């Protein structure tokens, strides 16, 4: 079960044999994928949302 206060990175680190660097690599690849599949018209809004959620 996923706890609401846990970050995606913390959840990934719980996966067996998944080290810190691997978890960060997975998160970055997911971010790049999500960004690249968006139409150009939505990329700016996506980046603003990501920046706001990480502050």
PDB file of N, CA, C and O in Angstrom:
ATOM      1  N   UNK A   1       0.843  -1.176   0.000  1.00  0.00           N
ATOM      2  CA  UNK A   1       0.000   0.000   0.000  1.00  0.00           C
ATOM      3  C   UNK A   1       0.891   1.242   0.000  1.00  0.00           C
ATOM      4  O   UNK A   1       1.882   1.317   0.704  1.00  0.00           O
ATOM      5  N   UNK A   2       0.538   2.231  -0.792  1.00  0.00           N
ATOM      6  CA  UNK A   2       1.314   3.456  -0.922  1.00  0.00           C
ATOM      7  C   UNK A   2       0.848   4.478   0.111  1.00  0.00           C
ATOM      8  O   UNK A   2      -0.347   4.729   0.244  1.00  0.00           O
ATOM      9  N   UNK A   3       1.787   5.032   0.840  1.00  0.00           N
ATOM     10  CA  UNK A   3       1.463   6.101   1.784  1.00  0.00           C
ATOM     11  C   UNK A   3       1.460   7.420   1.038  1.00  0.00           C
ATOM     12  O   UNK A   3       2.318   7.670   0.197  1.00  0.00           O
ATOM     13  N   UNK A   4       0.515   8.269   1.361  1.00  0.00           N
ATOM     14  CA  UNK A   4       0.381   9.536   0.659  1.00  0.00           C
ATOM     15  C   UNK A   4       1.561  10.470   0.896  1.00  0.00           C
ATOM     16  O   UNK A   4       1.890  11.283   0.051  1.00  0.00           O
ATOM     17  N   UNK A   5       2.223  10.362   2.043  1.00  0.00           N
ATOM     18  CA  UNK A   5       3.323  11.267   2.349  1.00  0.00           C
ATOM     19  C   UNK A   5       4.668  10.778   1.812  1.00  0.00           C
ATOM     20  O   UNK A   5       5.668  11.454   1.946  1.00  0.00           O
ATOM     21  N   UNK A   6       4.696   9.628   1.185  1.00  0.00           N
ATOM     22  CA  UNK A   6       5.941   9.105   0.631  1.00  0.00           C
ATOM     23  C   UNK A   6       6.184   9.659  -0.770  1.00  0.00           C
ATOM     24  O   UNK A   6       5.259   9.800  -1.560  1.00  0.00           O
ATOM     25  N   UNK A   7       7.441   9.946  -1.063  1.00  0.00           N
ATOM     26  CA  UNK A   7       7.797  10.393  -2.396  1.00  0.00           C
ATOM     27  C   UNK A   7       7.939   9.198  -3.325  1.00  0.00           C
ATOM     28  O   UNK A   7       8.093   8.063  -2.877  1.00  0.00           O
ATOM     29  N   UNK A   8       7.902   9.467  -4.613  1.00  0.00           N
ATOM     30  CA  UNK A   8       8.094   8.400  -5.589  1.00  0.00           C
ATOM     31  C   UNK A   8       9.461   7.769  -5.411  1.00  0.00           C
ATOM     32  O   UNK A   8       9.616   6.562  -5.544  1.00  0.00           O
ATOM     33  N   UNK A   9      10.456   8.593  -5.119  1.00  0.00           N
ATOM     34  CA  UNK A   9      11.804   8.065  -4.935  1.00  0.00           C
ATOM     35  C   UNK A   9      11.853   7.112  -3.750  1.00  0.00           C
ATOM     36  O   UNK A   9      12.433   6.032  -3.832  1.00  0.00           O
ATOM     37  N   UNK A  10      11.235   7.471  -2.668  1.00  0.00           N
ATOM     38  CA  UNK A  10      11.225   6.610  -1.486  1.00  0.00           C
ATOM     39  C   UNK A  10      10.514   5.296  -1.792  1.00  0.00           C
ATOM     40  O   UNK A  10      10.932   4.233  -1.356  1.00  0.00           O
ATOM     41  N   UNK A  11       9.442   5.370  -2.565  1.00  0.00           N
ATOM     42  CA  UNK A  11       8.719   4.159  -2.948  1.00  0.00           C
ATOM     43  C   UNK A  11       9.599   3.274  -3.825  1.00  0.00           C
ATOM     44  O   UNK A  11       9.621   2.055  -3.648  1.00  0.00           O
ATOM     45  N   UNK A  12      10.330   3.880  -4.764  1.00  0.00           N
ATOM     46  CA  UNK A  12      11.218   3.092  -5.626  1.00  0.00           C
ATOM     47  C   UNK A  12      12.339   2.438  -4.831  1.00  0.00           C
ATOM     48  O   UNK A  12      12.760   1.324  -5.133  1.00  0.00           O
ATOM     49  N   UNK A  13      12.842   3.131  -3.814  1.00  0.00           N
ATOM     50  CA  UNK A  13      13.935   2.575  -3.026  1.00  0.00           C
ATOM     51  C   UNK A  13      13.513   1.335  -2.241  1.00  0.00           C
ATOM     52  O   UNK A  13      14.350   0.536  -1.835  1.00  0.00           O
ATOM     53  N   UNK A  14      12.219   1.149  -2.051  1.00  0.00           N
ATOM     54  CA  UNK A  14      11.728  -0.032  -1.344  1.00  0.00           C
ATOM     55  C   UNK A  14      11.762  -1.284  -2.219  1.00  0.00           C
ATOM     56  O   UNK A  14      11.679  -2.396  -1.719  1.00  0.00           O
ATOM     57  N   UNK A  15      11.860  -1.099  -3.523  1.00  0.00           N
ATOM     58  CA  UNK A  15      11.913  -2.237  -4.425  1.00  0.00           C
ATOM     59  C   UNK A  15      13.210  -2.995  -4.165  1.00  0.00           C
ATOM     60  O   UNK A  15      14.276  -2.407  -4.032  1.00  0.00           O
ATOM     61  N   UNK A  16      13.130  -4.281  -4.123  1.00  0.00           N
ATOM     62  CA  UNK A  16      14.287  -5.111  -3.782  1.00  0.00           C
ATOM     63  C   UNK A  16      15.460  -4.847  -4.726  1.00  0.00           C
ATOM     64  O   UNK A  16      15.308  -4.802  -5.940  1.00  0.00           O
ATOM     65  N   UNK A  17      16.640  -4.664  -4.144  1.00  0.00           N
ATOM     66  CA  UNK A  17      17.892  -4.462  -4.866  1.00  0.00           C
ATOM     67  C   UNK A  17      17.891  -3.209  -5.751  1.00  0.00           C
ATOM     68  O   UNK A  17      18.574  -3.164  -6.769  1.00  0.00           O
ATOM     69  N   UNK A  18      17.140  -2.211  -5.391  1.00  0.00           N
ATOM     70  CA  UNK A  18      17.121  -0.982  -6.164  1.00  0.00           C
ATOM     71  C   UNK A  18      17.867   0.082  -5.361  1.00  0.00           C
ATOM     72  O   UNK A  18      17.391   0.561  -4.351  1.00  0.00           O
ATOM     73  N   UNK A  19      19.054   0.434  -5.808  1.00  0.00           N
ATOM     74  CA  UNK A  19      19.870   1.404  -5.105  1.00  0.00           C
ATOM     75  C   UNK A  19      19.439   2.828  -5.377  1.00  0.00           C
ATOM     76  O   UNK A  19      18.614   3.100  -6.252  1.00  0.00           O
ATOM     77  N   UNK A  20      20.017   3.753  -4.635  1.00  0.00           N
ATOM     78  CA  UNK A  20      19.661   5.172  -4.738  1.00  0.00           C
ATOM     79  C   UNK A  20      19.868   5.695  -6.155  1.00  0.00           C
ATOM     80  O   UNK A  20      19.015   6.375  -6.707  1.00  0.00           O
ATOM     81  N   UNK A  21      21.021   5.394  -6.769  1.00  0.00           N
ATOM     82  CA  UNK A  21      21.293   5.896  -8.118  1.00  0.00           C
ATOM     83  C   UNK A  21      20.297   5.342  -9.125  1.00  0.00           C
ATOM     84  O   UNK A  21      19.841   6.064 -10.006  1.00  0.00           O
ATOM     85  N   UNK A  22      19.953   4.084  -8.995  1.00  0.00           N
ATOM     86  CA  UNK A  22      19.008   3.485  -9.916  1.00  0.00           C
ATOM     87  C   UNK A  22      17.636   4.130  -9.777  1.00  0.00           C
ATOM     88  O   UNK A  22      16.971   4.411 -10.773  1.00  0.00           O
ATOM     89  N   UNK A  23      17.205   4.399  -8.559  1.00  0.00           N
ATOM     90  CA  UNK A  23      15.911   5.050  -8.327  1.00  0.00           C
ATOM     91  C   UNK A  23      15.895   6.439  -8.966  1.00  0.00           C
ATOM     92  O   UNK A  23      14.919   6.818  -9.618  1.00  0.00           O
ATOM     93  N   UNK A  24      16.978   7.188  -8.816  1.00  0.00           N
ATOM     94  CA  UNK A  24      17.058   8.520  -9.416  1.00  0.00           C
ATOM     95  C   UNK A  24      17.042   8.431 -10.945  1.00  0.00           C
ATOM     96  O   UNK A  24      16.402   9.241 -11.612  1.00  0.00           O
ATOM     97  N   UNK A  25      17.737   7.438 -11.489  1.00  0.00           N
ATOM     98  CA  UNK A  25      17.744   7.258 -12.944  1.00  0.00           C
ATOM     99  C   UNK A  25      16.341   6.952 -13.464  1.00  0.00           C
ATOM    100  O   UNK A  25      15.920   7.489 -14.490  1.00  0.00           O
ATOM    101  N   UNK A  26      15.612   6.093 -12.761  1.00  0.00           N
ATOM    102  CA  UNK A  26      14.248   5.753 -13.171  1.00  0.00           C
ATOM    103  C   UNK A  26      13.362   6.992 -13.131  1.00  0.00           C
ATOM    104  O   UNK A  26      12.600   7.251 -14.067  1.00  0.00           O
ATOM    105  N   UNK A  27      13.466   7.774 -12.063  1.00  0.00           N
ATOM    106  CA  UNK A  27      12.646   8.979 -11.953  1.00  0.00           C
ATOM    107  C   UNK A  27      12.959   9.972 -13.067  1.00  0.00           C
ATOM    108  O   UNK A  27      12.044  10.585 -13.639  1.00  0.00           O
ATOM    109  N   UNK A  28      14.224  10.137 -13.391  1.00  0.00           N
ATOM    110  CA  UNK A  28      14.592  11.067 -14.466  1.00  0.00           C
ATOM    111  C   UNK A  28      14.091  10.568 -15.819  1.00  0.00           C
ATOM    112  O   UNK A  28      13.576  11.355 -16.622  1.00  0.00           O
ATOM    113  N   UNK A  29      14.190   9.284 -16.065  1.00  0.00           N
ATOM    114  CA  UNK A  29      13.699   8.739 -17.332  1.00  0.00           C
ATOM    115  C   UNK A  29      12.187   8.886 -17.442  1.00  0.00           C
ATOM    116  O   UNK A  29      11.661   9.197 -18.514  1.00  0.00           O
ATOM    117  N   UNK A  30      11.480   8.673 -16.343  1.00  0.00           N
ATOM    118  CA  UNK A  30      10.030   8.876 -16.351  1.00  0.00           C
ATOM    119  C   UNK A  30       9.682  10.337 -16.623  1.00  0.00           C
ATOM    120  O   UNK A  30       8.756  10.633 -17.375  1.00  0.00           O
ATOM    121  N   UNK A  31      10.427  11.245 -16.006  1.00  0.00           N
ATOM    122  CA  UNK A  31      10.202  12.669 -16.224  1.00  0.00           C
ATOM    123  C   UNK A  31      10.421  13.023 -17.695  1.00  0.00           C
ATOM    124  O   UNK A  31       9.587  13.688 -18.313  1.00  0.00           O
ATOM    125  N   UNK A  32      11.537  12.588 -18.253  1.00  0.00           N
ATOM    126  CA  UNK A  32      11.829  12.871 -19.666  1.00  0.00           C
ATOM    127  C   UNK A  32      10.771  12.275 -20.577  1.00  0.00           C
ATOM    128  O   UNK A  32      10.348  12.903 -21.549  1.00  0.00           O
ATOM    129  N   UNK A  33      10.332  11.066 -20.265  1.00  0.00           N
ATOM    130  CA  UNK A  33       9.294  10.440 -21.080  1.00  0.00           C
ATOM    131  C   UNK A  33       8.001  11.245 -21.036  1.00  0.00           C
ATOM    132  O   UNK A  33       7.407  11.543 -22.074  1.00  0.00           O
ATOM    133  N   UNK A  34       7.573  11.596 -19.820  1.00  0.00           N
ATOM    134  CA  UNK A  34       6.340  12.368 -19.683  1.00  0.00           C
ATOM    135  C   UNK A  34       6.441  13.687 -20.438  1.00  0.00           C
ATOM    136  O   UNK A  34       5.493  14.122 -21.085  1.00  0.00           O
ATOM    137  N   UNK A  35       7.586  14.332 -20.353  1.00  0.00           N
ATOM    138  CA  UNK A  35       7.785  15.607 -21.033  1.00  0.00           C
ATOM    139  C   UNK A  35       7.755  15.425 -22.554  1.00  0.00           C
ATOM    140  O   UNK A  35       7.114  16.197 -23.271  1.00  0.00           O
ATOM    141  N   UNK A  36       8.437  14.419 -23.050  1.00  0.00           N
ATOM    142  CA  UNK A  36       8.547  14.218 -24.497  1.00  0.00           C
ATOM    143  C   UNK A  36       7.255  13.784 -25.170  1.00  0.00           C
ATOM    144  O   UNK A  36       7.070  14.052 -26.357  1.00  0.00           O
ATOM    145  N   UNK A  37       6.366  13.124 -24.451  1.00  0.00           N
ATOM    146  CA  UNK A  37       5.118  12.698 -25.075  1.00  0.00           C
ATOM    147  C   UNK A  37       4.072  13.813 -25.115  1.00  0.00           C
ATOM    148  O   UNK A  37       3.074  13.690 -25.814  1.00  0.00           O
ATOM    149  N   UNK A  38       4.332  14.894 -24.403  1.00  0.00           N
ATOM    150  CA  UNK A  38       3.397  16.022 -24.422  1.00  0.00           C
ATOM    151  C   UNK A  38       3.514  16.798 -25.730  1.00  0.00           C
ATOM    152  O   UNK A  38       4.606  16.930 -26.283  1.00  0.00           O
ATOM    153  N   UNK A  39       2.399  17.349 -26.189  1.00  0.00           N
ATOM    154  CA  UNK A  39       2.485  18.259 -27.335  1.00  0.00           C
ATOM    155  C   UNK A  39       3.256  19.514 -26.916  1.00  0.00           C
ATOM    156  O   UNK A  39       3.258  19.882 -25.737  1.00  0.00           O
ATOM    157  N   UNK A  40       3.917  20.150 -27.867  1.00  0.00           N
ATOM    158  CA  UNK A  40       4.712  21.341 -27.552  1.00  0.00           C
ATOM    159  C   UNK A  40       3.904  22.400 -26.816  1.00  0.00           C
ATOM    160  O   UNK A  40       4.435  23.104 -25.954  1.00  0.00           O
ATOM    161  N   UNK A  41       2.629  22.496 -27.109  1.00  0.00           N
ATOM    162  CA  UNK A  41       1.784  23.517 -26.486  1.00  0.00           C
ATOM    163  C   UNK A  41       1.576  23.283 -24.989  1.00  0.00           C
ATOM    164  O   UNK A  41       1.208  24.206 -24.268  1.00  0.00           O
ATOM    165  N   UNK A  42       1.834  22.074 -24.494  1.00  0.00           N
ATOM    166  CA  UNK A  42       1.620  21.766 -23.079  1.00  0.00           C
ATOM    167  C   UNK A  42       2.909  21.640 -22.273  1.00  0.00           C
ATOM    168  O   UNK A  42       2.865  21.505 -21.056  1.00  0.00           O
ATOM    169  N   UNK A  43       4.046  21.684 -22.941  1.00  0.00           N
ATOM    170  CA  UNK A  43       5.321  21.474 -22.252  1.00  0.00           C
ATOM    171  C   UNK A  43       5.630  22.578 -21.241  1.00  0.00           C
ATOM    172  O   UNK A  43       6.104  22.295 -20.148  1.00  0.00           O
ATOM    173  N   UNK A  44       5.352  23.814 -21.598  1.00  0.00           N
ATOM    174  CA  UNK A  44       5.622  24.924 -20.667  1.00  0.00           C
ATOM    175  C   UNK A  44       4.790  24.786 -19.392  1.00  0.00           C
ATOM    176  O   UNK A  44       5.301  24.911 -18.284  1.00  0.00           O
ATOM    177  N   UNK A  45       3.501  24.494 -19.553  1.00  0.00           N
ATOM    178  CA  UNK A  45       2.618  24.323 -18.401  1.00  0.00           C
ATOM    179  C   UNK A  45       3.089  23.162 -17.519  1.00  0.00           C
ATOM    180  O   UNK A  45       3.080  23.249 -16.295  1.00  0.00           O
ATOM    181  N   UNK A  46       3.524  22.078 -18.149  1.00  0.00           N
ATOM    182  CA  UNK A  46       4.025  20.915 -17.415  1.00  0.00           C
ATOM    183  C   UNK A  46       5.257  21.292 -16.580  1.00  0.00           C
ATOM    184  O   UNK A  46       5.356  20.929 -15.409  1.00  0.00           O
ATOM    185  N   UNK A  47       6.179  22.016 -17.192  1.00  0.00           N
ATOM    186  CA  UNK A  47       7.399  22.419 -16.476  1.00  0.00           C
ATOM    187  C   UNK A  47       7.071  23.336 -15.299  1.00  0.00           C
ATOM    188  O   UNK A  47       7.668  23.221 -14.227  1.00  0.00           O
ATOM    189  N   UNK A  48       6.120  24.249 -15.492  1.00  0.00           N
ATOM    190  CA  UNK A  48       5.717  25.137 -14.413  1.00  0.00           C
ATOM    191  C   UNK A  48       5.090  24.347 -13.271  1.00  0.00           C
ATOM    192  O   UNK A  48       5.335  24.623 -12.093  1.00  0.00           O
ATOM    193  N   UNK A  49       4.288  23.349 -13.606  1.00  0.00           N
ATOM    194  CA  UNK A  49       3.653  22.508 -12.586  1.00  0.00           C
ATOM    195  C   UNK A  49       4.697  21.704 -11.824  1.00  0.00           C
ATOM    196  O   UNK A  49       4.642  21.599 -10.602  1.00  0.00           O
ATOM    197  N   UNK A  50       5.657  21.139 -12.540  1.00  0.00           N
ATOM    198  CA  UNK A  50       6.729  20.374 -11.899  1.00  0.00           C
ATOM    199  C   UNK A  50       7.551  21.269 -10.978  1.00  0.00           C
ATOM    200  O   UNK A  50       7.850  20.908  -9.834  1.00  0.00           O
ATOM    201  N   UNK A  51       7.894  22.451 -11.450  1.00  0.00           N
ATOM    202  CA  UNK A  51       8.682  23.387 -10.634  1.00  0.00           C
ATOM    203  C   UNK A  51       7.911  23.793  -9.391  1.00  0.00           C
ATOM    204  O   UNK A  51       8.479  23.853  -8.286  1.00  0.00           O
ATOM    205  N   UNK A  52       6.619  24.036  -9.522  1.00  0.00           N
ATOM    206  CA  UNK A  52       5.808  24.441  -8.360  1.00  0.00           C
ATOM    207  C   UNK A  52       5.688  23.309  -7.353  1.00  0.00           C
ATOM    208  O   UNK A  52       5.719  23.553  -6.141  1.00  0.00           O
ATOM    209  N   UNK A  53       5.572  22.082  -7.820  1.00  0.00           N
ATOM    210  CA  UNK A  53       5.417  20.957  -6.897  1.00  0.00           C
ATOM    211  C   UNK A  53       6.729  20.599  -6.196  1.00  0.00           C
ATOM    212  O   UNK A  53       6.713  19.903  -5.180  1.00  0.00           O
ATOM    213  N   UNK A  54       7.853  21.050  -6.728  1.00  0.00           N
ATOM    214  CA  UNK A  54       9.150  20.737  -6.115  1.00  0.00           C
ATOM    215  C   UNK A  54       9.688  21.863  -5.251  1.00  0.00           C
ATOM    216  O   UNK A  54      10.822  21.793  -4.786  1.00  0.00           O
ATOM    217  N   UNK A  55       8.899  22.866  -5.020  1.00  0.00           N
ATOM    218  CA  UNK A  55       9.336  23.975  -4.138  1.00  0.00           C
ATOM    219  C   UNK A  55       8.904  23.775  -2.736  1.00  0.00           C
ATOM    220  O   UNK A  55       8.171  23.111  -2.280  1.00  0.00           O
TER     221      UNK A  55
END
